[in-house]
Amino acid sequence: MASVCTAEATRAAEQRWFDAHPGQDLMDIAAQAVARKAQELLLGGAVDEIMPDWAASQCVLVLVGGGNNGGDGLFAAAALAQRGWRVELAQVMGQPHEAGMAAALDAGCIRVSLGEVTSHSYDLAIDAVLGIGGRPGIPQSLERIDTWLRARQIPVLAVDLPSGLDANSGEVESCVHAAYTITFSSLKWCHIAHPAARYCGELEVHDIGLDFVDDDGECLDDVDEYCDLAEMASLWPVPGALDDKYSRGVVGIDTGSEKFPGAAVLGVLGALRTGPGMVRFSGPSAIMAFILSRAPSVVIGEGRVQSWVIGSGWGTHDGNADRFSQRAAEGVPMVIDADALALLPAELPEGCLLTPHAGELARMLRIERSQVVADPRGSAVRAAQRFGATVLLKGSIQWVARPDGGVRAALPGPAWTAQGGSGDVLAGMCGTLMAAGLPADDAALCAAGMQAATAISMPGPYAPDQIAELLPGTVTTVLSR
């Protein structure tokens, strides 16, 4: 499990560091890390104490903004110049950090105008224009420089985050395209949430000594955990030599209707491609032949299962309440999706998972959708506590909240997955993992994260059933890391 911080949490941690280290500064620590990373990139590997003769022939462009991010870049520029690199400084916006600029010029760095940049040659550019406090988007002057750098295949090293990104989200207006990003002490949401993540390039988190817990050992506000690939690999149920189809888990699927048979197919495919011992389909008899035409290994009819997936594609029918009650009476954990979310009883079997999107969660909580969008994390927690079940709130960042108030985020996926049917596949995946014995929160984190990882590996307009077919390869790759 990895931590991810908002800009606010980072500032709070920085202030705690300053309070504990009066008279000291974090900027030099961060700048030295940036300079070392730049040297590694220029040298093509680890930094050597002895600089090669050809180092002086290479030139680094440092794009500078105002404030501390620009200061990090200027002190890094000074360190590089002191080691023998040629460094040019281009002020993009704001007033330069006074001490940083003085140090850079004293070390031999050269100031150039933005207009001069495109007539020079560079081996590396350092983006130190906007940091975690910057507003989304970049000025046209920087957009032009970014386009020029990409056209000439000059790699960009971003300080903390590529200029123009919002540290707290995956949204993108306009930004610098970084090949590498070095950030400090913790990831920010823009580093892992798409589409912003794809502009960050190769990430490195450098520890500069920030502490993200308070005096009581509790995480600071706005510090969250997300389930990364390593965590998914450790949680994912892998069959042993003595396992059979029953010990691996049987997942029951009661989804779909004559009007929406595709939802049932997608849920079955999601369940099958996640690795169950067996999938049992007990939905409407009118669509059973259709299910078998797509998934011949599915067992049709009633029988014992370790989890149920219900609700996807039910539509609105008078018999839905009885359909829900029948499955709930069996007492096994359920994945409750789509139309079944409107039928939640006063008490659910232990270990259930609710999988709403923002609109569905708003209806469940009887609030406006805009309120859920404004506070998805808090909304998921409130729903989990109200209904006594784990909640997986689907969206660009997928929050998994437990009834006890615990909350984590799944690995975010690309915006390509925001399409009808993705949730049906996800529900089936969750059902398989719960049938295999994972608690609802771990199942939700692993299923959402594995679906995201699959989409990340194959970006583009792949339909949900195509993503489902690619899941086994992603699982294999993640488990072999």
Coordinates of C-alpha atoms in Angstrom, one line a residue:
M1 CA 0.0 0.0 0.0
A2 CA 1.5 3.3 -1.1
S3 CA 0.7 6.8 0.2
V4 CA -0.5 9.7 -1.8
C5 CA -0.8 13.3 -0.6
T6 CA -2.7 16.4 -1.5
A7 CA -1.0 19.7 -1.8
E8 CA -2.4 20.7 1.5
A9 CA -1.0 17.7 3.3
T10 CA 2.4 18.4 1.7
R11 CA 2.4 22.0 3.0
A12 CA 1.4 20.8 6.4
A13 CA 4.3 18.3 6.5
E14 CA 6.7 21.0 5.3
Q15 CA 5.6 23.3 8.1
R16 CA 6.1 20.6 10.7
W17 CA 9.6 20.1 9.3
F18 CA 10.4 23.8 9.5
D19 CA 9.1 24.0 13.1
A20 CA 11.4 21.1 14.0
H21 CA 14.4 22.5 12.1
P22 CA 14.5 26.2 12.8
G23 CA 16.9 28.1 10.5
Q24 CA 17.2 25.2 8.1
D25 CA 15.7 25.0 4.6
L26 CA 14.3 22.1 2.5
M27 CA 15.1 23.8 -0.8
D28 CA 18.7 22.9 -0.8
I29 CA 17.9 19.2 -0.1
A30 CA 15.3 19.1 -2.9
A31 CA 17.6 21.0 -5.3
Q32 CA 20.5 18.6 -4.7
A33 CA 18.1 15.7 -5.5
V34 CA 17.0 17.4 -8.7
A35 CA 20.6 18.0 -9.8
R36 CA 21.7 14.4 -9.1
K37 CA 18.7 13.1 -11.1
A38 CA 19.6 15.4 -14.0
Q39 CA 23.2 14.2 -13.9
E40 CA 22.0 10.6 -14.0
L41 CA 20.0 11.3 -17.1
L42 CA 22.8 13.2 -18.8
L43 CA 25.3 10.5 -18.0
G44 CA 23.0 7.6 -18.8
G45 CA 23.4 6.0 -15.4
A46 CA 24.7 6.4 -11.9
V47 CA 26.5 9.6 -11.0
D48 CA 30.3 9.4 -10.9
E49 CA 32.5 11.6 -8.7
I50 CA 34.7 12.2 -11.8
M51 CA 32.9 14.1 -14.5
P52 CA 33.7 13.0 -18.1
D53 CA 35.5 15.4 -20.4
W54 CA 32.5 15.7 -22.7
A55 CA 30.2 17.0 -19.9
A56 CA 31.1 20.6 -20.6
S57 CA 29.8 20.2 -24.2
Q58 CA 26.3 19.4 -23.0
C59 CA 23.8 22.1 -22.1
V60 CA 20.9 22.0 -19.7
L61 CA 17.9 24.4 -20.0
V62 CA 16.2 25.3 -16.8
L63 CA 12.7 26.7 -17.2
V64 CA 12.1 28.9 -14.1
G65 CA 8.9 30.1 -12.4
G66 CA 8.4 32.2 -9.3
G67 CA 8.2 30.8 -5.9
N68 CA 9.7 27.7 -4.3
N69 CA 9.5 25.5 -7.4
G70 CA 11.5 28.0 -9.3
G71 CA 13.9 28.2 -6.4
D72 CA 14.4 24.4 -6.5
G73 CA 15.3 24.7 -10.1
L74 CA 17.7 27.5 -9.7
F75 CA 19.6 25.9 -6.9
A76 CA 19.7 22.7 -8.9
A77 CA 21.1 24.7 -11.8
A78 CA 23.8 26.1 -9.6
A79 CA 24.8 22.6 -8.5
L80 CA 25.0 21.4 -12.1
A81 CA 27.1 24.4 -13.2
Q82 CA 29.5 23.8 -10.3
R83 CA 29.9 20.2 -11.5
G84 CA 30.9 21.5 -15.0
W85 CA 27.7 21.4 -17.0
R86 CA 26.6 24.3 -19.2
V87 CA 23.3 25.6 -17.9
E88 CA 21.0 28.2 -19.4
L89 CA 18.1 29.8 -17.4
A90 CA 14.8 31.0 -19.0
Q91 CA 12.4 32.8 -16.7
V92 CA 8.9 31.8 -17.9
M93 CA 6.7 33.6 -15.4
G94 CA 6.8 35.3 -12.0
Q95 CA 9.7 36.9 -10.2
P96 CA 12.7 34.5 -9.7
H97 CA 13.7 33.3 -6.3
E98 CA 16.2 35.9 -5.4
A99 CA 18.8 33.7 -3.5
G100 CA 18.4 30.9 -6.1
M101 CA 19.0 33.2 -9.0
A102 CA 22.0 34.7 -7.3
A103 CA 23.5 31.3 -6.6
A104 CA 22.9 30.1 -10.2
L105 CA 24.5 33.2 -11.7
D106 CA 27.4 33.0 -9.3
A107 CA 28.0 29.4 -10.4
G108 CA 28.2 30.4 -14.0
C109 CA 24.6 29.8 -15.3
I110 CA 23.6 32.0 -18.2
R111 CA 20.2 33.8 -18.5
V112 CA 18.4 33.6 -21.8
S113 CA 15.1 34.9 -23.0
L114 CA 12.2 32.6 -24.0
G115 CA 12.7 33.9 -27.6
E116 CA 16.3 32.7 -27.6
V117 CA 15.5 29.2 -26.4
T118 CA 14.4 27.9 -29.7
S119 CA 17.6 28.9 -31.4
H120 CA 19.8 27.0 -29.0
S121 CA 20.6 23.3 -28.5
Y122 CA 20.0 21.4 -25.3
D123 CA 20.5 17.9 -24.0
L124 CA 18.0 18.1 -21.1
A125 CA 15.4 20.6 -19.9
I126 CA 14.3 21.0 -16.3
D127 CA 10.8 22.2 -15.7
A128 CA 10.8 24.3 -12.5
V129 CA 8.0 26.7 -13.4
L130 CA 4.9 25.6 -11.4
G131 CA 4.7 23.3 -8.4
I132 CA 2.0 22.0 -6.1
G133 CA 0.6 25.5 -5.6
G134 CA 0.2 26.3 -9.3
R135 CA -3.1 26.7 -11.0
P136 CA -4.0 24.2 -13.7
G137 CA -2.8 25.1 -17.2
I138 CA 0.3 26.8 -18.6
P139 CA 0.7 30.1 -20.5
Q140 CA 1.0 29.9 -24.3
S141 CA 4.7 30.9 -24.1
L142 CA 5.4 27.7 -22.2
E143 CA 3.2 25.7 -24.4
R144 CA 5.3 26.8 -27.4
I145 CA 8.5 25.8 -25.6
D146 CA 7.0 22.5 -24.7
T147 CA 6.0 21.8 -28.3
W148 CA 9.5 22.7 -29.4
L149 CA 11.2 20.5 -26.9
R150 CA 9.0 17.5 -27.9
A151 CA 9.6 18.1 -31.6
R152 CA 13.4 17.9 -31.0
Q153 CA 13.1 15.0 -28.6
I154 CA 14.7 16.9 -25.8
P155 CA 13.8 15.1 -22.5
V156 CA 12.2 17.1 -19.7
L157 CA 12.8 16.5 -16.0
A158 CA 9.9 18.0 -14.0
V159 CA 10.4 19.2 -10.5
D160 CA 7.7 17.8 -8.2
L161 CA 5.1 17.7 -11.1
P162 CA 4.9 18.8 -14.7
S163 CA 3.9 22.5 -14.8
G164 CA 0.2 22.9 -15.4
L165 CA -1.1 19.8 -13.6
D166 CA -3.3 20.0 -10.5
A167 CA -1.6 18.2 -7.7
N168 CA -4.9 17.0 -6.3
S169 CA -6.5 15.4 -9.4
G170 CA -5.9 13.7 -12.7
E171 CA -7.5 16.5 -14.7
V172 CA -5.5 18.2 -17.5
E173 CA -6.0 21.6 -19.1
S174 CA -2.6 22.2 -20.6
C175 CA 0.8 21.1 -19.2
V176 CA 4.4 20.3 -19.8
H177 CA 5.1 16.9 -21.2
A178 CA 7.7 15.4 -18.9
A179 CA 9.8 12.3 -19.6
Y180 CA 10.8 12.2 -16.0
T181 CA 9.4 13.6 -12.8
I182 CA 11.2 13.8 -9.4
T183 CA 8.8 14.5 -6.5
F184 CA 9.5 14.7 -2.8
S185 CA 8.5 12.3 0.1
S186 CA 5.2 11.3 -1.4
L187 CA 3.3 10.9 -4.6
K188 CA 0.5 13.4 -5.4
W189 CA -2.7 12.5 -7.1
C190 CA -1.6 13.8 -10.5
H191 CA 1.2 11.3 -10.6
I192 CA -1.1 8.3 -10.6
A193 CA -4.6 9.6 -11.7
H194 CA -5.2 9.7 -15.4
P195 CA -5.0 11.5 -17.8
A196 CA -2.5 13.6 -15.8
A197 CA -0.3 10.5 -15.0
R198 CA 0.7 10.0 -18.6
Y199 CA 2.3 13.5 -18.7
C200 CA 4.6 12.7 -15.7
G201 CA 6.8 10.1 -17.4
E202 CA 9.1 8.0 -15.3
L203 CA 8.5 8.8 -11.6
E204 CA 11.0 9.0 -8.7
V205 CA 10.0 9.8 -5.1
H206 CA 12.9 11.3 -3.2
D207 CA 12.7 11.3 0.6
I208 CA 13.6 14.8 1.9
G209 CA 12.6 14.0 5.5
L210 CA 8.9 15.0 5.6
D211 CA 6.8 13.3 8.1
F212 CA 3.1 12.6 7.2
V213 CA 1.9 11.6 10.6
D214 CA 1.0 13.8 13.6
D215 CA 2.3 13.6 17.1
D216 CA -0.1 10.8 17.9
G217 CA 1.2 8.7 15.0
E218 CA -2.0 9.3 13.0
C219 CA -1.8 10.2 9.3
L220 CA -2.2 13.9 8.6
D221 CA -5.4 15.0 7.0
D222 CA -5.4 14.7 3.2
V223 CA -3.0 11.8 3.3
D224 CA -4.4 8.7 1.7
E225 CA -3.4 5.2 0.8
Y226 CA -3.9 3.6 -2.6
C227 CA -3.5 0.0 -3.6
D228 CA -0.5 -0.2 -6.0
L229 CA 0.6 -3.1 -8.2
A230 CA 2.8 -4.6 -5.5
E231 CA -0.1 -4.6 -3.0
M232 CA -2.4 -6.1 -5.6
A233 CA 0.1 -8.9 -6.3
S234 CA 0.4 -9.7 -2.6
L235 CA -3.4 -9.9 -2.2
W236 CA -4.4 -11.7 -5.4
P237 CA -5.6 -15.3 -4.7
V238 CA -3.4 -17.7 -6.5
P239 CA -4.5 -21.4 -6.6
G240 CA -2.3 -24.1 -5.0
A241 CA -1.5 -27.6 -6.2
L242 CA -4.3 -29.1 -4.0
D243 CA -7.0 -26.6 -5.0
D244 CA -10.0 -27.6 -7.0
K245 CA -12.8 -25.6 -8.6
Y246 CA -14.8 -25.5 -5.3
S247 CA -11.9 -24.5 -3.1
R248 CA -11.0 -21.8 -5.5
G249 CA -14.4 -20.3 -5.1
V250 CA -17.7 -20.4 -7.0
V251 CA -19.2 -17.1 -7.9
G252 CA -22.9 -16.8 -8.7
I253 CA -24.1 -14.3 -11.3
D254 CA -27.7 -13.1 -11.2
T255 CA -27.7 -10.2 -13.6
G256 CA -29.2 -9.1 -16.8
S257 CA -32.7 -9.1 -18.3
E258 CA -34.3 -9.6 -21.7
K259 CA -33.9 -5.9 -22.3
F260 CA -30.2 -5.8 -21.0
P261 CA -28.6 -9.2 -21.7
G262 CA -25.3 -7.6 -22.4
A263 CA -24.8 -6.6 -18.8
A264 CA -25.0 -10.3 -17.8
V265 CA -22.5 -11.3 -20.4
L266 CA -20.0 -8.6 -19.3
G267 CA -20.3 -9.6 -15.7
V268 CA -19.8 -13.2 -16.5
L269 CA -16.7 -12.3 -18.6
G270 CA -15.3 -10.2 -15.8
A271 CA -15.8 -13.0 -13.3
L272 CA -14.3 -15.7 -15.6
R273 CA -11.2 -13.7 -16.6
T274 CA -10.4 -13.0 -13.0
G275 CA -9.8 -16.6 -12.2
P276 CA -12.7 -18.3 -10.3
G277 CA -13.0 -22.0 -9.7
M278 CA -16.4 -21.8 -11.4
V279 CA -19.0 -19.3 -12.5
R280 CA -22.7 -20.2 -12.0
F281 CA -25.3 -18.1 -13.9
S282 CA -28.7 -18.0 -12.3
G283 CA -30.2 -15.1 -14.2
P284 CA -33.3 -15.0 -16.5
S285 CA -33.8 -18.2 -18.4
A286 CA -34.5 -16.2 -21.6
I287 CA -30.8 -15.1 -21.9
M288 CA -29.1 -18.3 -20.8
A289 CA -28.4 -19.5 -24.3
F290 CA -26.9 -16.1 -25.1
I291 CA -24.6 -16.4 -22.0
L292 CA -23.4 -19.9 -23.1
S293 CA -22.7 -18.7 -26.6
R294 CA -20.1 -16.3 -25.1
A295 CA -18.9 -18.3 -22.1
P296 CA -19.4 -22.1 -22.6
S297 CA -17.7 -22.9 -19.3
V298 CA -20.4 -21.2 -17.2
V299 CA -22.7 -23.5 -15.3
I300 CA -26.4 -22.7 -15.7
G301 CA -28.8 -22.9 -12.8
E302 CA -29.1 -22.7 -9.0
G303 CA -26.5 -24.1 -6.6
R304 CA -24.1 -23.3 -3.8
V305 CA -21.9 -20.3 -4.3
Q306 CA -19.4 -18.3 -2.1
S307 CA -20.6 -14.9 -3.4
W308 CA -23.3 -13.4 -5.5
V309 CA -23.2 -10.6 -8.1
I310 CA -26.6 -9.0 -8.5
G311 CA -28.3 -5.9 -10.1
S312 CA -26.4 -5.2 -13.3
G313 CA -28.8 -4.9 -16.2
W314 CA -31.9 -5.8 -14.1
G315 CA -33.8 -2.8 -15.3
T316 CA -37.0 -1.8 -13.4
H317 CA -39.3 -4.7 -12.8
D318 CA -41.8 -5.6 -10.1
G319 CA -40.0 -8.8 -9.4
N320 CA -36.6 -7.2 -8.6
A321 CA -37.3 -6.9 -4.9
D322 CA -38.0 -10.6 -4.7
R323 CA -35.0 -11.4 -6.7
F324 CA -32.9 -9.4 -4.3
S325 CA -34.4 -11.0 -1.2
Q326 CA -33.8 -14.5 -2.6
R327 CA -30.1 -13.9 -3.0
A328 CA -29.8 -12.0 0.4
A329 CA -31.5 -14.9 2.2
E330 CA -28.6 -17.2 1.3
G331 CA -26.3 -15.2 3.6
V332 CA -23.2 -15.1 1.4
P333 CA -21.4 -11.9 0.5
M334 CA -22.9 -10.0 -2.4
V335 CA -21.7 -7.5 -4.9
I336 CA -24.7 -5.2 -5.3
D337 CA -24.6 -3.2 -8.5
A338 CA -26.7 -0.9 -10.6
D339 CA -30.5 -1.5 -10.3
A340 CA -30.1 -3.5 -7.0
L341 CA -28.7 -0.4 -5.3
A342 CA -32.2 1.1 -5.2
L343 CA -33.5 -1.9 -3.2
L344 CA -31.1 -2.0 -0.3
P345 CA -32.8 -3.6 2.8
A346 CA -32.4 -2.4 6.4
E347 CA -29.8 -5.2 6.9
L348 CA -27.5 -6.9 4.5
P349 CA -25.5 -10.1 4.8
E350 CA -22.1 -9.6 6.3
G351 CA -19.3 -8.7 3.9
C352 CA -21.3 -7.1 1.1
L353 CA -19.9 -4.7 -1.5
L354 CA -21.9 -1.8 -3.1
T355 CA -20.6 -0.5 -6.4
P356 CA -22.3 2.8 -7.3
H357 CA -21.2 5.5 -9.6
A358 CA -21.7 9.1 -8.5
G359 CA -25.3 9.5 -9.6
E360 CA -26.3 6.2 -7.9
L361 CA -24.5 7.1 -4.7
A362 CA -26.3 10.5 -4.7
R363 CA -29.6 8.8 -4.9
M364 CA -28.7 6.4 -2.1
L365 CA -27.7 9.3 0.2
R366 CA -30.5 11.5 -1.1
I367 CA -28.2 14.3 -2.0
E368 CA -27.3 16.1 -5.2
R369 CA -24.8 14.4 -7.6
S370 CA -22.7 17.6 -7.4
Q371 CA -22.2 17.0 -3.7
V372 CA -20.8 13.5 -4.4
V373 CA -18.5 14.9 -7.1
A374 CA -17.3 17.6 -4.8
D375 CA -16.4 15.1 -2.0
P376 CA -16.3 11.6 -3.4
R377 CA -14.1 10.3 -0.6
G378 CA -16.4 11.6 2.2
S379 CA -19.5 10.5 0.3
A380 CA -18.2 6.9 0.0
V381 CA -17.5 6.8 3.8
R382 CA -20.9 8.1 4.7
A383 CA -22.6 5.5 2.5
A384 CA -20.5 2.7 3.9
Q385 CA -21.4 3.7 7.4
R386 CA -25.1 4.2 6.6
F387 CA -25.6 0.9 4.8
G388 CA -23.2 -1.3 6.8
A389 CA -21.4 -2.5 3.7
T390 CA -18.2 -1.7 1.9
V391 CA -18.6 0.9 -0.9
L392 CA -16.6 1.0 -4.1
L393 CA -17.4 4.5 -5.6
K394 CA -16.5 4.3 -9.3
G395 CA -14.9 7.3 -11.0
S396 CA -11.6 8.7 -12.1
I397 CA -10.3 8.0 -8.6
Q398 CA -12.1 4.9 -7.2
W399 CA -12.6 5.1 -3.4
V400 CA -13.2 2.0 -1.3
A401 CA -14.8 2.8 2.0
R402 CA -15.5 0.3 4.9
P403 CA -18.3 0.7 7.5
D404 CA -15.7 1.3 10.2
G405 CA -14.6 4.5 8.4
G406 CA -11.5 3.2 6.8
V407 CA -11.0 4.3 3.2
R408 CA -8.4 3.6 0.5
A409 CA -8.2 4.3 -3.2
A410 CA -7.7 1.8 -6.1
L411 CA -5.0 2.3 -8.7
P412 CA -6.6 4.9 -11.0
G413 CA -7.2 4.0 -14.7
P414 CA -7.4 6.0 -17.9
A415 CA -10.5 7.9 -18.9
W416 CA -11.0 5.4 -21.8
T417 CA -12.7 3.1 -19.2
A418 CA -15.5 5.6 -18.6
Q419 CA -18.0 3.8 -20.8
G420 CA -21.1 1.8 -20.4
G421 CA -20.4 -1.8 -19.4
S422 CA -17.1 -1.2 -17.6
G423 CA -19.0 -1.4 -14.2
D424 CA -20.6 -4.7 -15.2
V425 CA -17.2 -6.2 -15.8
L426 CA -15.9 -4.8 -12.6
A427 CA -18.8 -6.2 -10.6
G428 CA -18.0 -9.7 -12.0
M429 CA -14.3 -9.3 -11.1
C430 CA -15.2 -8.3 -7.5
G431 CA -17.5 -11.3 -7.2
T432 CA -14.8 -13.7 -8.2
L433 CA -12.3 -12.3 -5.7
M434 CA -14.8 -12.4 -2.9
A435 CA -15.7 -16.0 -3.7
A436 CA -12.0 -16.8 -3.4
G437 CA -12.1 -15.4 0.1
L438 CA -10.9 -11.8 -0.1
P439 CA -12.8 -9.4 2.1
A440 CA -14.9 -6.9 0.2
D441 CA -12.5 -4.0 0.5
D442 CA -9.5 -5.9 -0.8
A443 CA -11.6 -7.5 -3.5
A444 CA -12.7 -4.0 -4.7
L445 CA -9.2 -2.6 -4.6
C446 CA -7.8 -5.5 -6.5
A447 CA -10.5 -5.7 -9.1
A448 CA -10.7 -1.9 -9.8
G449 CA -6.9 -1.7 -9.9
M450 CA -6.4 -4.7 -12.2
Q451 CA -9.1 -3.4 -14.6
A452 CA -7.3 0.0 -14.5
A453 CA -3.8 -1.6 -15.1
T454 CA -5.2 -3.5 -18.1
A455 CA -6.6 -0.3 -19.6
I456 CA -3.3 1.5 -18.9
S457 CA -1.3 -1.2 -20.7
M458 CA -3.6 -0.9 -23.8
P459 CA -4.7 2.7 -23.9
G460 CA -7.4 3.5 -26.5
P461 CA -11.1 2.9 -27.3
Y462 CA -11.2 -0.8 -26.2
A463 CA -14.7 -2.0 -25.3
P464 CA -15.4 -3.4 -21.8
D465 CA -15.5 -7.0 -23.2
Q466 CA -12.2 -6.5 -24.9
I467 CA -10.6 -5.2 -21.6
A468 CA -12.1 -8.3 -19.9
E469 CA -10.4 -10.6 -22.4
L470 CA -7.1 -8.9 -21.7
L471 CA -7.3 -9.3 -17.9
P472 CA -5.6 -12.7 -17.6
G473 CA -2.4 -11.3 -19.2
T474 CA -2.4 -8.3 -16.9
V475 CA -2.9 -10.6 -13.8
T476 CA 0.0 -12.8 -15.0
T477 CA 2.3 -9.7 -15.5
V478 CA 1.4 -8.2 -12.2
L479 CA 1.9 -11.4 -10.3
S480 CA 5.3 -12.0 -11.9
R481 CA 6.7 -8.6 -10.9

